């Protein structure tokens, strides 16, 4: 039994130590040195080369080094019969919530306005509403969405969460299904997107959504770049319908140098850095799941491809 490992930015010491401690063995292969392809039963990857995974006929599970899996499934030749196990890590969840809280407070307290005033040597205070008066809506109620809802609720923001299927979070208004989406966005002073990328969520944030949001509202996207119709968002920003946006994910990454998002005064760009993988804990989690698979158990969480997570 061998493990295929692929992540160009990895600190290999963490992974080798975790695999050995969990009893997964020390036979770690790469795409450059795969050895006998039939030996490989588990693949641990981030952005594997197109067509690379199909070369291993005995793969039992593919482990994603990250919460998302489109870096695997966008390959038209990936072996779709092999289950994908998504990374589940409390550090990732906490980091994402911290990112969201940062931008909610940034917009709520009008810090972007103060940055512009500083450049103009302008001393002017802006009144902001009480936390209880600033409505926050979060699209996507997976593990990270639920955690963010709870933390913002505890800061006394009125929080609405939306998902495809019903969810329940104490102290949070939870709505579900397409029919409820209008109520979610029309009551969103700050809209946070955490949706996975599926056929139904591609371009879900478009002119129709922006037009239903309150005048001068804000958008935070740390889900998937393709969930936003870029031109519609730019138009909403130019018109003032949306006062500002914080974007961490993009349709094309790295963000091309000619993208208007770089230069738009109402856009804050971060380089897909909201919740980077914590290598120590990720390695330990994945190693434990591989060991479970070696012992005949079922690693988890396995991605439901129809839902996208």
mmCIF file of C-alpha atoms in Angstrom:
data_model
loop_
_atom_site.group_PDB
_atom_site.id
_atom_site.type_symbol
_atom_site.label_atom_id
_atom_site.label_comp_id
_atom_site.label_asym_id
_atom_site.label_seq_id
_atom_site.Cartn_x
_atom_site.Cartn_y
_atom_site.Cartn_z
ATOM 1 C CA UNK A 1 0.000 0.000 0.000
ATOM 2 C CA UNK A 2 1.331 3.428 -0.993
ATOM 3 C CA UNK A 3 0.129 7.009 -0.599
ATOM 4 C CA UNK A 4 0.283 9.517 -3.453
ATOM 5 C CA UNK A 5 1.037 13.015 -2.130
ATOM 6 C CA UNK A 6 0.865 16.235 -4.127
ATOM 7 C CA UNK A 7 1.047 19.766 -2.768
ATOM 8 C CA UNK A 8 3.784 22.070 -3.951
ATOM 9 C CA UNK A 9 3.728 24.292 -0.855
ATOM 10 C CA UNK A 10 3.808 21.484 1.700
ATOM 11 C CA UNK A 11 6.222 21.183 4.597
ATOM 12 C CA UNK A 12 6.807 17.482 3.998
ATOM 13 C CA UNK A 13 8.130 16.854 7.505
ATOM 14 C CA UNK A 14 4.653 17.437 8.965
ATOM 15 C CA UNK A 15 3.034 14.971 6.612
ATOM 16 C CA UNK A 16 5.628 12.211 6.876
ATOM 17 C CA UNK A 17 5.543 12.476 10.669
ATOM 18 C CA UNK A 18 1.727 12.312 10.753
ATOM 19 C CA UNK A 19 1.562 9.356 8.359
ATOM 20 C CA UNK A 20 4.147 7.435 10.362
ATOM 21 C CA UNK A 21 2.529 8.246 13.731
ATOM 22 C CA UNK A 22 -0.865 7.031 12.479
ATOM 23 C CA UNK A 23 0.628 3.803 11.173
ATOM 24 C CA UNK A 24 0.076 4.598 7.505
ATOM 25 C CA UNK A 25 3.568 3.518 6.496
ATOM 26 C CA UNK A 26 6.371 5.458 4.879
ATOM 27 C CA UNK A 27 5.778 4.626 1.204
ATOM 28 C CA UNK A 28 4.901 8.095 -0.054
ATOM 29 C CA UNK A 29 4.799 8.576 -3.825
ATOM 30 C CA UNK A 30 4.597 11.664 -6.060
ATOM 31 C CA UNK A 31 3.476 12.254 -9.634
ATOM 32 C CA UNK A 32 7.129 12.663 -10.583
ATOM 33 C CA UNK A 33 8.107 9.387 -8.906
ATOM 34 C CA UNK A 34 4.963 7.242 -8.786
ATOM 35 C CA UNK A 35 6.610 3.826 -8.857
ATOM 36 C CA UNK A 36 4.175 1.034 -9.628
ATOM 37 C CA UNK A 37 0.867 2.850 -10.092
ATOM 38 C CA UNK A 38 -1.060 -0.198 -8.850
ATOM 39 C CA UNK A 39 0.480 0.161 -5.369
ATOM 40 C CA UNK A 40 -1.226 3.494 -4.673
ATOM 41 C CA UNK A 41 -4.486 3.196 -2.725
ATOM 42 C CA UNK A 42 -4.801 6.689 -1.242
ATOM 43 C CA UNK A 43 -4.160 10.086 -2.824
ATOM 44 C CA UNK A 44 -3.613 13.222 -0.736
ATOM 45 C CA UNK A 45 -3.675 16.197 -3.088
ATOM 46 C CA UNK A 46 -4.146 19.871 -3.743
ATOM 47 C CA UNK A 47 -4.629 20.892 -7.391
ATOM 48 C CA UNK A 48 -3.352 17.669 -8.952
ATOM 49 C CA UNK A 49 -2.245 17.864 -12.596
ATOM 50 C CA UNK A 50 -5.022 17.344 -15.141
ATOM 51 C CA UNK A 51 -5.480 13.658 -15.892
ATOM 52 C CA UNK A 52 -2.985 12.672 -13.209
ATOM 53 C CA UNK A 53 -5.231 10.766 -10.828
ATOM 54 C CA UNK A 54 -6.731 8.473 -13.467
ATOM 55 C CA UNK A 55 -3.342 6.732 -13.818
ATOM 56 C CA UNK A 56 -3.764 4.960 -10.474
ATOM 57 C CA UNK A 57 -6.158 2.012 -10.967
ATOM 58 C CA UNK A 58 -6.461 0.937 -7.318
ATOM 59 C CA UNK A 59 -7.288 4.253 -5.685
ATOM 60 C CA UNK A 60 -9.703 3.805 -2.799
ATOM 61 C CA UNK A 61 -9.988 7.409 -1.616
ATOM 62 C CA UNK A 62 -8.851 10.872 -2.656
ATOM 63 C CA UNK A 63 -8.183 13.293 0.210
ATOM 64 C CA UNK A 64 -8.457 17.025 -0.425
ATOM 65 C CA UNK A 65 -5.890 19.221 1.331
ATOM 66 C CA UNK A 66 -8.495 21.910 1.831
ATOM 67 C CA UNK A 67 -12.202 22.388 2.405
ATOM 68 C CA UNK A 68 -12.980 22.781 -1.300
ATOM 69 C CA UNK A 69 -12.831 19.998 -3.869
ATOM 70 C CA UNK A 70 -13.238 21.783 -7.200
ATOM 71 C CA UNK A 71 -9.450 21.680 -7.596
ATOM 72 C CA UNK A 72 -10.063 17.942 -8.141
ATOM 73 C CA UNK A 73 -13.462 17.756 -9.823
ATOM 74 C CA UNK A 74 -12.805 20.426 -12.450
ATOM 75 C CA UNK A 75 -10.411 17.949 -14.062
ATOM 76 C CA UNK A 76 -12.642 16.301 -16.707
ATOM 77 C CA UNK A 77 -10.625 13.093 -16.366
ATOM 78 C CA UNK A 78 -10.601 12.687 -12.608
ATOM 79 C CA UNK A 79 -11.711 9.168 -11.536
ATOM 80 C CA UNK A 80 -15.244 10.054 -10.460
ATOM 81 C CA UNK A 81 -15.889 6.579 -9.053
ATOM 82 C CA UNK A 82 -13.357 7.229 -6.274
ATOM 83 C CA UNK A 83 -14.796 8.965 -3.169
ATOM 84 C CA UNK A 84 -13.323 12.322 -2.202
ATOM 85 C CA UNK A 85 -12.763 13.000 1.494
ATOM 86 C CA UNK A 86 -12.963 16.688 2.414
ATOM 87 C CA UNK A 87 -10.689 18.244 4.988
ATOM 88 C CA UNK A 88 -12.456 18.888 8.282
ATOM 89 C CA UNK A 89 -10.332 20.987 10.590
ATOM 90 C CA UNK A 90 -11.297 23.255 13.480
ATOM 91 C CA UNK A 91 -8.395 25.597 12.656
ATOM 92 C CA UNK A 92 -9.797 26.162 9.165
ATOM 93 C CA UNK A 93 -13.272 26.840 10.556
ATOM 94 C CA UNK A 94 -11.947 29.307 13.138
ATOM 95 C CA UNK A 95 -9.781 31.097 10.571
ATOM 96 C CA UNK A 96 -12.738 31.506 8.221
ATOM 97 C CA UNK A 97 -14.899 32.917 10.998
ATOM 98 C CA UNK A 98 -12.146 35.366 11.939
ATOM 99 C CA UNK A 99 -11.930 36.531 8.326
ATOM 100 C CA UNK A 100 -15.679 37.055 8.157
ATOM 101 C CA UNK A 101 -15.836 38.858 11.505
ATOM 102 C CA UNK A 102 -12.996 41.150 10.410
ATOM 103 C CA UNK A 103 -14.812 42.277 7.280
ATOM 104 C CA UNK A 104 -18.217 42.518 8.949
ATOM 105 C CA UNK A 105 -16.716 44.891 11.524
ATOM 106 C CA UNK A 106 -14.722 46.711 8.832
ATOM 107 C CA UNK A 107 -17.882 47.503 6.891
ATOM 108 C CA UNK A 108 -20.108 47.976 9.928
ATOM 109 C CA UNK A 109 -17.790 50.618 11.431
ATOM 110 C CA UNK A 110 -17.038 52.291 8.053
ATOM 111 C CA UNK A 111 -13.276 51.749 8.279
ATOM 112 C CA UNK A 112 -12.952 51.874 4.482
ATOM 113 C CA UNK A 113 -14.295 55.425 4.568
ATOM 114 C CA UNK A 114 -11.704 56.369 7.171
ATOM 115 C CA UNK A 115 -8.910 54.967 5.001
ATOM 116 C CA UNK A 116 -10.025 57.194 2.139
ATOM 117 C CA UNK A 117 -10.279 60.176 4.482
ATOM 118 C CA UNK A 118 -6.781 59.571 5.799
ATOM 119 C CA UNK A 119 -5.412 59.834 2.275
ATOM 120 C CA UNK A 120 -7.165 63.213 2.015
ATOM 121 C CA UNK A 121 -6.155 64.428 5.501
ATOM 122 C CA UNK A 122 -9.844 64.563 6.365
ATOM 123 C CA UNK A 123 -11.085 64.326 9.986
ATOM 124 C CA UNK A 124 -14.718 63.227 9.874
ATOM 125 C CA UNK A 125 -16.566 60.746 12.052
ATOM 126 C CA UNK A 126 -19.336 58.540 10.695
ATOM 127 C CA UNK A 127 -22.202 57.386 12.854
ATOM 128 C CA UNK A 128 -22.735 53.657 12.634
ATOM 129 C CA UNK A 129 -25.769 51.744 13.873
ATOM 130 C CA UNK A 130 -25.739 49.499 16.900
ATOM 131 C CA UNK A 131 -24.722 45.916 16.196
ATOM 132 C CA UNK A 132 -28.321 44.878 16.764
ATOM 133 C CA UNK A 133 -29.369 47.089 13.851
ATOM 134 C CA UNK A 134 -26.896 45.782 11.239
ATOM 135 C CA UNK A 135 -28.361 42.720 9.556
ATOM 136 C CA UNK A 136 -25.951 40.032 8.364
ATOM 137 C CA UNK A 137 -26.956 37.208 6.026
ATOM 138 C CA UNK A 138 -24.759 34.175 5.410
ATOM 139 C CA UNK A 139 -25.285 31.978 2.362
ATOM 140 C CA UNK A 140 -24.123 28.434 3.086
ATOM 141 C CA UNK A 141 -24.608 26.673 6.404
ATOM 142 C CA UNK A 142 -21.952 24.017 6.364
ATOM 143 C CA UNK A 143 -19.533 23.756 9.266
ATOM 144 C CA UNK A 144 -17.892 27.116 8.547
ATOM 145 C CA UNK A 145 -21.171 28.915 7.904
ATOM 146 C CA UNK A 146 -22.710 27.668 11.127
ATOM 147 C CA UNK A 147 -19.660 28.696 13.134
ATOM 148 C CA UNK A 148 -19.651 32.191 11.626
ATOM 149 C CA UNK A 149 -23.370 32.576 12.345
ATOM 150 C CA UNK A 150 -22.875 31.693 16.000
ATOM 151 C CA UNK A 151 -19.928 34.037 16.493
ATOM 152 C CA UNK A 152 -21.704 36.965 14.825
ATOM 153 C CA UNK A 153 -24.836 36.207 16.825
ATOM 154 C CA UNK A 154 -22.745 36.419 19.984
ATOM 155 C CA UNK A 155 -21.598 39.881 18.875
ATOM 156 C CA UNK A 156 -25.304 40.781 18.855
ATOM 157 C CA UNK A 157 -25.696 41.114 15.099
ATOM 158 C CA UNK A 158 -29.077 39.862 13.801
ATOM 159 C CA UNK A 159 -27.996 36.932 11.649
ATOM 160 C CA UNK A 160 -29.888 35.092 8.934
ATOM 161 C CA UNK A 161 -28.472 31.899 7.505
ATOM 162 C CA UNK A 162 -29.528 30.311 4.225
ATOM 163 C CA UNK A 163 -29.006 26.813 2.861
ATOM 164 C CA UNK A 164 -30.569 24.524 0.290
ATOM 165 C CA UNK A 165 -31.922 22.267 3.048
ATOM 166 C CA UNK A 166 -33.350 23.280 6.463
ATOM 167 C CA UNK A 167 -30.904 23.952 9.298
ATOM 168 C CA UNK A 168 -31.377 25.038 12.893
ATOM 169 C CA UNK A 169 -29.016 27.297 14.864
ATOM 170 C CA UNK A 170 -30.071 28.745 18.203
ATOM 171 C CA UNK A 171 -30.526 32.491 18.004
ATOM 172 C CA UNK A 172 -30.122 32.586 14.225
ATOM 173 C CA UNK A 173 -32.925 32.874 11.685
ATOM 174 C CA UNK A 174 -32.369 29.951 9.314
ATOM 175 C CA UNK A 175 -34.114 29.848 5.945
ATOM 176 C CA UNK A 176 -33.901 27.251 3.200
ATOM 177 C CA UNK A 177 -34.671 26.807 -0.463
ATOM 178 C CA UNK A 178 -34.977 29.048 -3.479
ATOM 179 C CA UNK A 179 -38.252 30.570 -2.329
ATOM 180 C CA UNK A 180 -36.580 31.978 0.799
ATOM 181 C CA UNK A 181 -33.599 33.532 -0.965
ATOM 182 C CA UNK A 182 -35.393 36.828 -1.611
ATOM 183 C CA UNK A 183 -36.046 37.326 2.106
ATOM 184 C CA UNK A 184 -32.411 36.550 2.884
ATOM 185 C CA UNK A 185 -30.852 39.052 0.470
ATOM 186 C CA UNK A 186 -33.454 41.812 0.807
ATOM 187 C CA UNK A 187 -32.715 41.915 4.514
ATOM 188 C CA UNK A 188 -28.930 41.793 4.193
ATOM 189 C CA UNK A 189 -27.021 44.916 5.100
ATOM 190 C CA UNK A 190 -23.954 42.665 4.841
ATOM 191 C CA UNK A 191 -24.116 39.548 2.659
ATOM 192 C CA UNK A 192 -21.544 36.783 3.189
ATOM 193 C CA UNK A 193 -21.138 34.029 0.596
ATOM 194 C CA UNK A 194 -19.855 30.624 1.729
ATOM 195 C CA UNK A 195 -21.646 28.488 -0.840
ATOM 196 C CA UNK A 196 -19.846 25.622 -2.587
ATOM 197 C CA UNK A 197 -19.625 25.775 -6.362
ATOM 198 C CA UNK A 198 -22.326 23.732 -8.073
ATOM 199 C CA UNK A 199 -24.441 24.186 -11.182
ATOM 200 C CA UNK A 200 -27.071 25.939 -9.063
ATOM 201 C CA UNK A 201 -24.642 28.284 -7.279
ATOM 202 C CA UNK A 202 -22.584 29.414 -10.284
ATOM 203 C CA UNK A 203 -23.301 33.141 -10.786
ATOM 204 C CA UNK A 204 -25.910 33.048 -8.021
ATOM 205 C CA UNK A 205 -24.771 36.503 -6.895
ATOM 206 C CA UNK A 206 -25.859 38.548 -9.873
ATOM 207 C CA UNK A 207 -27.728 41.748 -10.724
ATOM 208 C CA UNK A 208 -31.018 40.245 -9.607
ATOM 209 C CA UNK A 209 -29.611 39.641 -6.124
ATOM 210 C CA UNK A 210 -27.758 42.953 -5.868
ATOM 211 C CA UNK A 211 -30.861 44.889 -6.916
ATOM 212 C CA UNK A 212 -32.813 43.306 -4.065
ATOM 213 C CA UNK A 213 -30.236 44.189 -1.415
ATOM 214 C CA UNK A 214 -30.597 47.409 0.602
ATOM 215 C CA UNK A 215 -29.021 50.525 -0.895
ATOM 216 C CA UNK A 216 -25.438 50.892 0.359
ATOM 217 C CA UNK A 217 -25.024 47.294 1.512
ATOM 218 C CA UNK A 218 -21.848 45.204 1.494
ATOM 219 C CA UNK A 219 -20.695 41.891 0.020
ATOM 220 C CA UNK A 220 -18.120 39.474 1.445
ATOM 221 C CA UNK A 221 -17.154 36.506 -0.744
ATOM 222 C CA UNK A 222 -15.017 33.753 0.722
ATOM 223 C CA UNK A 223 -16.892 30.838 -0.833
ATOM 224 C CA UNK A 224 -16.114 30.405 -4.531
ATOM 225 C CA UNK A 225 -15.205 33.044 -7.098
ATOM 226 C CA UNK A 226 -17.572 31.718 -9.733
ATOM 227 C CA UNK A 227 -20.546 32.293 -7.436
ATOM 228 C CA UNK A 228 -20.341 35.977 -8.375
ATOM 229 C CA UNK A 229 -21.150 37.480 -11.738
ATOM 230 C CA UNK A 230 -18.166 39.833 -11.888
ATOM 231 C CA UNK A 231 -19.620 42.403 -14.261
ATOM 232 C CA UNK A 232 -22.877 42.582 -12.292
ATOM 233 C CA UNK A 233 -20.985 43.193 -9.055
ATOM 234 C CA UNK A 234 -18.873 45.922 -10.660
ATOM 235 C CA UNK A 235 -22.020 47.605 -11.964
ATOM 236 C CA UNK A 236 -23.628 47.453 -8.521
ATOM 237 C CA UNK A 237 -20.504 48.969 -6.968
ATOM 238 C CA UNK A 238 -20.336 51.722 -9.577
ATOM 239 C CA UNK A 239 -23.979 52.628 -8.983
ATOM 240 C CA UNK A 240 -23.540 52.645 -5.204
ATOM 241 C CA UNK A 241 -26.147 49.923 -4.740
ATOM 242 C CA UNK A 242 -23.344 47.957 -3.102
ATOM 243 C CA UNK A 243 -21.074 50.301 -1.154
ATOM 244 C CA UNK A 244 -18.096 47.932 -0.978
ATOM 245 C CA UNK A 245 -17.011 44.324 -1.384
ATOM 246 C CA UNK A 246 -14.339 42.154 0.206
ATOM 247 C CA UNK A 247 -13.306 39.400 -2.201
ATOM 248 C CA UNK A 248 -11.033 36.506 -1.229
ATOM 249 C CA UNK A 249 -11.858 34.099 -4.070
ATOM 250 C CA UNK A 250 -12.052 34.675 -7.810
ATOM 251 C CA UNK A 251 -13.166 33.071 -11.026
ATOM 252 C CA UNK A 252 -9.535 32.886 -12.113
ATOM 253 C CA UNK A 253 -6.690 32.546 -9.606
ATOM 254 C CA UNK A 254 -4.223 34.108 -9.265
ATOM 255 C CA UNK A 255 -6.330 37.136 -10.085
ATOM 256 C CA UNK A 256 -5.159 38.410 -13.511
ATOM 257 C CA UNK A 257 -3.233 41.680 -13.430
ATOM 258 C CA UNK A 258 -5.773 43.321 -15.745
ATOM 259 C CA UNK A 259 -8.755 42.507 -13.521
ATOM 260 C CA UNK A 260 -10.716 45.651 -12.609
ATOM 261 C CA UNK A 261 -11.050 44.329 -9.065
ATOM 262 C CA UNK A 262 -7.416 45.290 -8.384
ATOM 263 C CA UNK A 263 -8.086 48.943 -9.045
ATOM 264 C CA UNK A 264 -11.687 49.455 -7.996
ATOM 265 C CA UNK A 265 -11.818 51.847 -5.002
ATOM 266 C CA UNK A 266 -14.688 49.940 -3.386
ATOM 267 C CA UNK A 267 -13.101 46.476 -3.612
ATOM 268 C CA UNK A 268 -10.718 44.873 -1.130
ATOM 269 C CA UNK A 269 -8.759 41.936 -2.582
ATOM 270 C CA UNK A 270 -7.157 39.156 -0.554
ATOM 271 C CA UNK A 271 -5.370 36.236 -2.303
ATOM 272 C CA UNK A 272 -7.566 33.272 -1.260
ATOM 273 C CA UNK A 273 -6.122 33.627 2.218
ATOM 274 C CA UNK A 274 -9.245 33.618 4.411
ATOM 275 C CA UNK A 275 -8.583 30.152 5.829
ATOM 276 C CA UNK A 276 -5.305 28.598 4.688
ATOM 277 C CA UNK A 277 -4.724 24.962 5.531
ATOM 278 C CA UNK A 278 -3.046 24.411 8.896
ATOM 279 C CA UNK A 279 -0.535 21.767 7.906
ATOM 280 C CA UNK A 280 0.002 20.195 11.311
ATOM 281 C CA UNK A 281 -3.674 19.598 12.067
ATOM 282 C CA UNK A 282 -4.576 18.800 8.442
ATOM 283 C CA UNK A 283 -1.841 16.163 8.255
ATOM 284 C CA UNK A 284 -3.017 14.588 11.510
ATOM 285 C CA UNK A 285 -6.662 14.549 10.375
ATOM 286 C CA UNK A 286 -5.934 13.041 6.965
ATOM 287 C CA UNK A 287 -3.498 10.482 8.389
ATOM 288 C CA UNK A 288 -6.140 9.325 10.873
ATOM 289 C CA UNK A 289 -8.704 8.959 8.074
ATOM 290 C CA UNK A 290 -6.254 6.987 5.927
ATOM 291 C CA UNK A 291 -5.583 4.666 8.857
ATOM 292 C CA UNK A 292 -9.337 4.213 9.232
ATOM 293 C CA UNK A 293 -9.578 3.283 5.557
ATOM 294 C CA UNK A 294 -6.672 0.861 5.883
ATOM 295 C CA UNK A 295 -8.515 -0.867 8.741
ATOM 296 C CA UNK A 296 -11.653 -1.324 6.662
ATOM 297 C CA UNK A 297 -13.568 1.689 7.942
ATOM 298 C CA UNK A 298 -14.993 4.568 5.929
ATOM 299 C CA UNK A 299 -13.114 7.872 6.055
ATOM 300 C CA UNK A 300 -15.227 10.995 6.503
ATOM 301 C CA UNK A 301 -16.583 13.406 5.494
ATOM 302 C CA UNK A 302 -17.090 12.025 1.993
ATOM 303 C CA UNK A 303 -18.163 14.676 -0.495
ATOM 304 C CA UNK A 304 -21.676 14.515 -1.909
ATOM 305 C CA UNK A 305 -20.932 15.589 -5.475
ATOM 306 C CA UNK A 306 -24.515 16.693 -6.151
ATOM 307 C CA UNK A 307 -24.379 19.137 -3.234
ATOM 308 C CA UNK A 308 -20.733 20.048 -3.857
ATOM 309 C CA UNK A 309 -19.537 19.373 -0.308
#
